[in-house]
Structures are given as C-alpha cells and as structure tokens.
Short mmCIF file of C-alpha atoms and ligand atoms in Angstrom, two decimals:
data_model
loop_
_atom_site.label_atom_id
_atom_site.label_comp_id
_atom_site.label_asym_id
_atom_site.label_seq_id
_atom_site.Cartn_x
_atom_site.Cartn_y
_atom_site.Cartn_z
CA MET A 1 5.15 -1.20 7.49
CA SER A 2 3.69 -4.36 5.97
CA GLY A 3 0.55 -6.91 6.13
CA PRO A 4 -0.78 -8.64 7.26
CA VAL A 5 -4.12 -8.83 6.32
CA THR A 6 -6.80 -11.12 8.08
CA SER A 7 -10.35 -11.97 7.71
CA VAL A 8 -11.52 -9.10 9.77
CA ASP A 9 -10.39 -6.83 6.97
CA ALA A 10 -12.21 -8.85 4.30
CA PRO A 11 -12.58 -12.67 3.62
CA PRO A 12 -9.65 -14.28 1.65
CA ASP A 13 -11.62 -15.07 -1.88
CA GLN A 14 -14.61 -12.84 -1.44
CA ARG A 15 -15.53 -12.04 -4.91
CA ALA A 16 -15.34 -8.06 -4.96
CA PRO A 17 -18.36 -5.92 -6.13
CA ASP A 18 -18.03 -5.29 -10.03
CA PRO A 19 -16.58 -1.59 -9.92
CA PRO A 20 -19.75 1.21 -10.93
CA MET A 21 -19.32 2.08 -14.82
CA THR A 22 -20.03 5.67 -13.46
CA PRO A 23 -18.52 8.09 -11.23
CA CYS A 24 -19.90 7.57 -7.03
CA ALA A 25 -18.32 8.66 -3.89
CA GLU A 26 -18.79 6.37 -1.59
CA VAL A 27 -16.84 6.61 1.95
CA LEU A 28 -16.06 3.70 3.59
CA ASP A 29 -14.69 3.92 7.23
CA ASP A 30 -11.29 1.93 7.68
CA ARG A 31 -10.25 -0.35 10.60
CA GLU A 32 -7.12 0.04 13.08
CA ALA A 33 -4.63 -2.64 13.03
CA LYS A 34 -1.51 -3.04 14.90
CA VAL A 35 1.80 -3.59 12.77
CA GLY A 36 4.79 -3.94 14.59
CA ASN A 37 3.87 -1.87 17.61
CA ILE A 38 2.19 0.92 15.81
CA THR A 39 -1.19 1.15 15.12
CA VAL A 40 -2.36 1.84 11.40
CA ARG A 41 -5.50 2.45 10.05
CA ARG A 42 -6.70 0.06 6.93
CA ALA A 43 -8.37 1.52 4.24
CA LEU A 44 -8.10 -1.25 2.17
CA PRO A 45 -9.27 -4.22 1.77
CA ARG A 46 -12.78 -3.63 3.47
CA ARG A 47 -15.63 -6.05 3.29
CA GLY A 48 -17.28 -3.50 0.62
CA ARG A 49 -14.18 -3.00 -0.97
CA ARG A 50 -11.36 -5.25 -1.95
CA THR A 51 -9.47 -3.53 -4.81
CA VAL A 52 -9.11 -0.62 -6.24
CA GLY A 53 -7.48 -0.97 -9.95
CA ALA A 54 -4.60 -3.72 -8.93
CA TRP A 55 -4.53 -1.78 -5.41
CA CYS A 56 -5.02 -4.41 -2.70
CA PHE A 57 -3.89 -2.85 0.53
CA ALA A 58 -3.49 0.34 2.02
CA ASP A 59 -2.36 0.91 5.31
CA HIS A 60 -2.22 4.63 6.98
CA MET A 61 0.47 4.43 9.69
CA GLY A 62 0.99 7.34 12.25
CA PRO A 63 2.04 9.90 12.79
CA GLU A 64 3.82 8.47 16.28
CA GLN A 65 6.51 10.29 17.84
CA VAL A 66 9.50 8.16 17.98
CA ASP A 67 11.47 8.45 20.61
CA GLU A 68 14.48 6.36 22.85
CA ALA A 69 11.45 4.47 24.54
CA LYS A 70 10.51 3.14 21.32
CA SER A 71 13.92 2.63 19.57
CA PRO A 72 14.64 -0.45 18.13
CA GLY A 73 15.12 -3.43 20.25
CA GLN A 74 13.23 -2.29 23.24
CA GLY A 75 10.06 -3.71 22.02
CA GLY A 76 8.76 -0.67 20.61
CA GLY A 77 8.46 1.80 17.25
CA LEU A 78 8.26 -0.06 13.88
CA ASP A 79 10.52 -3.14 13.35
CA ILE A 80 8.85 -5.43 11.62
CA GLY A 81 11.01 -8.52 10.95
CA PRO A 82 11.60 -11.00 8.04
CA HIS A 83 8.19 -12.28 6.47
CA PRO A 84 7.69 -13.18 3.07
CA HIS A 85 5.07 -11.72 0.43
CA MET A 86 4.15 -13.57 -3.37
CA GLY A 87 2.06 -12.13 -6.27
CA LEU A 88 2.21 -8.41 -5.27
CA HIS A 89 4.44 -5.31 -5.15
CA THR A 90 4.99 -3.20 -1.92
CA VAL A 91 4.89 0.36 -2.29
CA THR A 92 6.24 2.13 0.60
CA TRP A 93 5.74 5.86 0.98
CA LEU A 94 6.75 8.06 4.09
CA VAL A 95 5.12 11.29 4.97
CA ASP A 96 7.52 11.95 7.88
CA GLY A 97 10.69 9.85 9.33
CA ALA A 98 13.02 7.08 7.88
CA LEU A 99 12.60 3.60 7.75
CA LEU A 100 14.97 0.67 6.70
CA HIS A 101 14.54 -1.61 4.27
CA ARG A 102 16.37 -4.83 4.08
CA ASP A 103 15.48 -8.02 1.40
CA SER A 104 16.05 -11.40 0.45
CA LEU A 105 17.46 -10.03 -2.72
CA GLY A 106 20.45 -8.20 -1.04
CA SER A 107 18.81 -4.95 -1.04
CA GLU A 108 19.18 -2.49 1.61
CA GLN A 109 17.74 0.73 1.40
CA LEU A 110 16.81 4.15 3.82
CA ILE A 111 13.81 5.37 2.67
CA ARG A 112 12.42 8.90 3.43
CA PRO A 113 9.68 11.32 2.63
CA GLY A 114 9.36 11.73 -0.85
CA GLN A 115 11.12 8.99 -1.74
CA LEU A 116 9.52 5.84 -3.29
CA ASN A 117 10.51 1.82 -2.57
CA LEU A 118 8.56 -0.35 -4.69
CA MET A 119 9.39 -4.84 -4.27
CA THR A 120 8.57 -7.07 -6.71
CA ALA A 121 7.75 -10.31 -4.59
CA GLY A 122 6.80 -12.38 -8.21
CA HIS A 123 7.18 -15.87 -7.02
CA GLY A 124 8.48 -15.15 -3.57
CA VAL A 125 10.45 -12.55 -1.63
CA VAL A 126 11.31 -11.80 1.99
CA HIS A 127 11.86 -8.34 3.63
CA ALA A 128 12.34 -7.05 7.02
CA GLU A 129 11.60 -3.18 7.92
CA GLU A 130 13.47 -1.59 10.59
CA MET A 131 13.37 1.87 12.09
CA SER A 132 16.51 4.27 11.33
CA ARG A 133 18.81 3.75 13.86
CA THR A 134 19.11 7.58 14.42
CA TYR A 135 15.89 8.71 13.31
CA ARG A 136 13.97 10.69 16.37
CA GLY A 137 10.89 12.54 15.69
CA SER A 138 7.47 11.76 14.24
CA LEU A 139 6.92 8.71 11.80
CA GLN A 140 4.03 8.78 9.23
CA GLY A 141 4.14 7.06 6.21
CA VAL A 142 1.47 4.52 3.88
CA GLN A 143 1.96 1.09 3.26
CA LEU A 144 0.48 -0.27 -0.42
CA TRP A 145 0.16 -3.38 -2.03
CA VAL A 146 -0.26 -4.04 -5.99
CA ALA A 147 -2.11 -7.14 -6.95
CA GLN A 148 0.03 -8.53 -9.96
CA PRO A 149 -1.30 -10.12 -12.82
CA GLU A 150 -1.34 -13.86 -13.87
CA SER A 151 1.91 -12.60 -16.45
CA THR A 152 4.32 -11.57 -13.77
CA ARG A 153 2.97 -13.04 -10.51
CA ASP A 154 5.07 -16.33 -10.74
CA GLY A 155 8.06 -13.84 -12.31
CA ALA A 156 11.42 -12.83 -10.41
CA ALA A 157 11.27 -10.59 -7.50
CA ALA A 158 12.73 -7.24 -8.07
CA PHE A 159 13.54 -3.93 -5.69
CA GLU A 160 13.49 -0.24 -6.77
CA HIS A 161 14.05 2.71 -5.08
CA HIS A 162 12.95 6.37 -6.57
CA ALA A 163 14.97 8.61 -4.44
CA SER A 164 13.38 11.66 -6.46
CA LEU A 165 9.86 11.38 -8.17
CA PRO A 166 7.92 14.18 -10.62
CA VAL A 167 5.34 16.57 -9.57
CA ALA A 168 2.29 17.87 -11.40
CA ASP A 169 1.03 21.13 -11.05
CA LEU A 170 -2.57 21.31 -10.52
CA ASP A 171 -4.88 24.65 -10.22
CA ASN A 172 -4.69 25.28 -6.93
CA GLY A 173 -2.56 22.29 -5.76
CA SER A 174 -0.07 19.84 -6.75
CA ALA A 175 0.84 16.27 -7.47
CA VAL A 176 3.70 13.89 -6.62
CA VAL A 177 3.34 10.87 -9.13
CA LEU A 178 4.35 7.76 -6.79
CA VAL A 179 3.47 5.06 -9.85
CA GLY A 180 2.06 6.10 -13.40
CA SER A 181 0.88 9.30 -14.86
CA LEU A 182 -0.92 12.18 -13.73
CA ALA A 183 -1.41 15.75 -15.79
CA ASP A 184 1.89 16.12 -17.16
CA ALA A 185 4.12 13.93 -14.99
CA THR A 186 5.29 10.38 -15.35
CA SER A 187 6.68 8.08 -12.70
CA LEU A 188 9.37 5.78 -13.76
CA ALA A 189 8.47 3.30 -11.23
CA ARG A 190 7.24 0.04 -12.29
CA HIS A 191 3.77 -1.20 -12.79
CA ASP A 192 2.48 -4.19 -14.18
CA THR A 193 -0.99 -2.78 -15.08
CA GLU A 194 -2.48 0.39 -15.76
CA LEU A 195 -2.34 2.16 -12.45
CA VAL A 196 -2.12 5.66 -10.83
CA GLY A 197 -0.79 6.57 -7.12
CA ALA A 198 -0.07 10.14 -6.29
CA GLN A 199 0.00 12.06 -3.49
CA LEU A 200 -2.14 15.21 -3.43
CA THR A 201 -1.70 18.81 -2.12
CA VAL A 202 -5.09 20.51 -2.08
CA ARG A 203 -5.15 24.07 -1.47
CA ARG A 204 -7.60 25.87 0.96
CA GLY A 205 -10.79 25.71 -1.24
CA GLY A 206 -9.94 22.82 -3.54
CA THR A 207 -8.77 21.31 -6.86
CA VAL A 208 -9.67 19.54 -9.84
CA VAL A 209 -7.75 16.41 -10.61
CA PRO A 210 -7.61 15.18 -14.49
CA VAL A 211 -8.53 11.30 -14.43
CA ARG A 212 -8.72 8.41 -16.76
CA ARG A 213 -12.40 7.64 -17.82
CA ASP A 214 -11.21 3.61 -17.48
CA PHE A 215 -9.90 4.02 -14.10
CA GLU A 216 -11.77 3.35 -11.03
CA HIS A 217 -10.09 5.79 -8.11
CA ALA A 218 -10.18 6.22 -4.58
CA LEU A 219 -8.94 8.73 -1.96
CA VAL A 220 -6.96 7.92 1.12
CA VAL A 221 -6.66 11.08 3.20
CA ILE A 222 -3.46 11.56 5.09
CA ASP A 223 -4.39 15.13 6.57
CA GLY A 224 -7.21 17.72 6.54
CA GLU A 225 -10.26 16.71 4.66
CA VAL A 226 -11.80 16.57 0.91
CA ALA A 227 -15.24 16.25 -0.19
CA VAL A 228 -16.00 15.03 -3.65
CA GLY A 229 -19.51 16.37 -4.02
CA GLU A 230 -21.17 15.91 -0.93
CA SER A 231 -19.48 13.49 0.62
CA VAL A 232 -16.96 14.15 2.89
CA VAL A 233 -13.85 11.88 3.18
CA ARG A 234 -11.64 12.22 6.32
CA PRO A 235 -8.53 10.27 7.61
CA GLY A 236 -9.38 6.77 8.43
CA GLN A 237 -11.84 6.65 5.40
CA LEU A 238 -11.62 5.24 1.98
CA GLY A 239 -13.35 7.48 -0.49
CA TYR A 240 -14.17 5.45 -3.53
CA VAL A 241 -15.16 7.18 -6.63
CA GLY A 242 -15.66 5.00 -8.97
CA MET A 243 -15.22 5.01 -12.83
CA GLY A 244 -15.98 7.43 -15.85
CA ARG A 245 -14.74 10.58 -14.73
CA ASP A 246 -12.13 12.70 -16.98
CA GLU A 247 -11.94 15.11 -13.90
CA LEU A 248 -12.29 14.56 -10.30
CA PRO A 249 -13.45 17.98 -8.31
CA LEU A 250 -11.99 17.80 -5.07
CA SER A 251 -13.25 20.61 -2.23
CA SER A 252 -11.56 21.27 0.97
CA LEU A 253 -12.55 23.93 3.23
CA ASP A 254 -8.73 23.99 4.94
CA GLY A 255 -6.74 22.30 2.44
CA ALA A 256 -5.47 18.82 2.64
CA ARG A 257 -3.36 16.13 1.94
CA LEU A 258 -3.97 12.51 0.29
CA LEU A 259 -3.52 9.64 -1.68
CA LEU A 260 -5.27 8.92 -5.07
CA LEU A 261 -5.17 5.72 -6.20
CA GLY A 262 -6.83 4.20 -9.40
CA GLY A 263 -6.08 1.80 -12.37
CA VAL A 264 -7.99 -0.22 -14.45
CA PRO A 265 -10.47 -2.86 -12.61
CA PHE A 266 -8.51 -5.78 -11.54
CA PRO A 267 -9.60 -8.48 -14.20
CA GLU A 268 -9.19 -11.56 -12.17
CA PRO A 269 -10.38 -12.56 -8.27
CA ILE A 270 -7.65 -12.74 -6.38
CA VAL A 271 -7.24 -14.65 -2.81
CA MET A 272 -5.54 -12.35 0.23
CA TRP A 273 -3.96 -14.36 2.94
CA TRP A 274 -1.52 -13.03 5.60
CA ASN A 275 1.09 -11.66 3.18
CA PHE A 276 0.34 -13.19 0.36
CA VAL A 277 -1.54 -12.66 -2.99
CA GLY A 278 -2.83 -15.90 -5.33
CA ARG A 279 -5.52 -17.08 -6.87
CA THR A 280 -6.40 -20.30 -4.76
CA LYS A 281 -6.24 -21.45 -1.42
CA GLU A 282 -4.06 -24.21 -2.43
CA GLU A 283 -1.48 -21.94 -3.36
CA MET A 284 -1.75 -20.06 0.01
CA ALA A 285 -1.58 -23.48 1.71
CA GLN A 286 1.53 -24.02 -0.05
CA ALA A 287 3.27 -20.75 0.19
CA ARG A 288 2.43 -21.19 4.26
CA THR A 289 4.16 -24.49 4.11
CA GLN A 290 7.28 -23.15 2.48
CA TRP A 291 7.69 -20.47 4.77
CA SER A 292 7.31 -22.40 7.80
CA THR A 293 10.14 -25.30 6.35
CA GLU A 294 12.23 -22.37 5.53
CA ASP A 295 12.15 -23.43 2.22
CA GLU A 296 14.51 -21.67 -0.65
CA ARG A 297 11.33 -20.16 -2.11
CA PHE A 298 11.53 -17.59 0.18
CA GLY A 299 15.29 -16.86 1.13
CA PRO A 300 17.33 -15.25 4.05
CA VAL A 301 17.44 -11.52 5.05
CA ASP A 302 20.54 -9.95 6.80
CA THR A 303 18.90 -8.83 9.97
CA ALA A 304 19.15 -9.38 13.55
CA LEU A 305 15.24 -9.18 13.64
CA ALA A 306 13.22 -12.28 14.06
CA ARG A 307 11.14 -13.84 11.30
CA ILE A 308 7.32 -13.77 11.97
CA PRO A 309 5.79 -17.19 12.05
CA ALA A 310 2.87 -17.58 9.59
CA PRO A 311 -0.43 -17.76 11.03
CA PRO A 312 -2.19 -21.08 11.32
CA ALA A 313 -3.62 -22.46 7.79
CA LEU A 314 -6.31 -20.48 6.14
MN1 MN B 401 5.81 -6.80 4.13
#
C-alpha cells in the first residue's frame, strides 16, 4: 500500500491553512485513487487539509476480496513494485488480510492485522509490497505517511515491525495504539515528532477519548459512523477536529471502527510530490533524477516485481 500523491489531492507546495487553535469539526470528502489494481479512498492530503500533526497521507484500501483471479502476477490485487521514498515514515496497518513488505535495507516482513510496519525513509529507501502468495479472502488496510522533521529527514533509513501493540481501555470502547500514547497505553514505535495514531473501536452509543490539548486530531472511519457534535463522519471522509481538547466525545448509533490521527501541528511547510516529502521543488527534481538513473541513493529490492517509473518532473 502506497502513494503516490498527485496534484489532484493537493498542490505540491500549497501552504496548509493554520490549524484552528480551538475545537472544531469539519468533514472533508475523500477521493478515490488507484494503487496497484485496488481502489483506495484518500483522506489525506486534501486541498483543505494537508497535514494533521506530521501525518501527511492516509489511504484506506478495500475491503476487497482476493481470489485466484487477482493473485500475484496475474495483474490483480495489490502488488506494488519497487518505488522510492524520502523524508517520511510509512505506517502500514491491516484490518483484514496479509501483505509482504520488502525493502532496500534487506527487510522481508509479512504483516497481518493488528501488527504495525513502520519504515523510515530518511535520505532514501525503496520498498515493494506484495500480497501474500497464499492468502485468499478479504484485504483491507490503511497506509499512512508521517513527514519527518528537519532533524531526521536526511538521516538513515530504517524498518521496524511490531508484532503486537498496546491496547487502552476506553469507556464503552478500546484503542489499539499504533504510535505514541493514548490513555495508559504507549506504543514502542518510532516517532520523530509528538504524534498519536490509534485504531479506536467504539461500541454502540459512543465513547470519550482522552486527547492532548496541544495536538490537532483527525478521524478516518473504517466502518460504521461516528459523530463529533452534530458532524457525522463516515467511511471515505476525513473528520478534522482541531486542537484545544482534553477529551473527544464520539457518539455512534451502531458502533464504529476508526483511526484517530493527531500530533503537534507540523511546524515546517512541506512539499509533497509522488512518493517524496521535502521542502523544495529542487529536492524533488534531484530525487526523481536519482531514481530514474538508478543512482545508489535508492538501492535495489529483492523482488520479482518491476520498478515503478517516476512520473514527469514537477
Ligand atoms: Mn510506498
């Protein structure tokens, strides 16, 4: 599961609106995009909202049935050939199914629901994602990107897999913490800025989520629907709720599963183009050239899948 970002999602270097310092509830529609042969719903970036904390990309993929006709090598399913990243972390979260991650660090890791893959691109990394060769059934997940701050964005690449994650009990709900802390649960996953990412399960009626006042937050609903005040957020939408809350009351008639994304507003304007996060168009052009010329900045991945060519320069 992977980008890329196009200018349809948001102009590459548009300045994000300043985050509201007070609680709000704005609901932004997503956009359908193609990743591999699977349709995804892109909640971030949107023209009206480019970052939430350092979270800068969110694709909800599936649910889609994986069967023989969509098996690897037959032009279906989710086979994403080698492609480069820089200046960001990729956070891969599955709701159903299985995916195999391979990267230019030599990592080879199968991921299943409830587990976390977190790859740090830094100065440059390449990865490929393949459907498990034996998995058949429903495939559903979320691919997230986190922008790296100036202090680490040119640093070394890294990969970590978390086979289990901490769970916080909420009143009438629970939260699996992917990154950062929520209630009394803290994930061991790396984060370079103050950040939280959690999958919330909200039971019928609703719950109240403790959140940090200095974080802005957004909701990406996986299934069901939740309401923040009068604003209802459904799958395929981004529910942005601003800053300045100690708790976030979520009501839900029939229960819901959703991702909560939050963090300290990202202090630096970013440029996003294709699979890269940087600060200038010149950096993008240089990275594009280096990928296209197979420069050693972006190393090889051990996979049978073909490299994905870069689109025309920005
Ligand atoms: Mn990727």
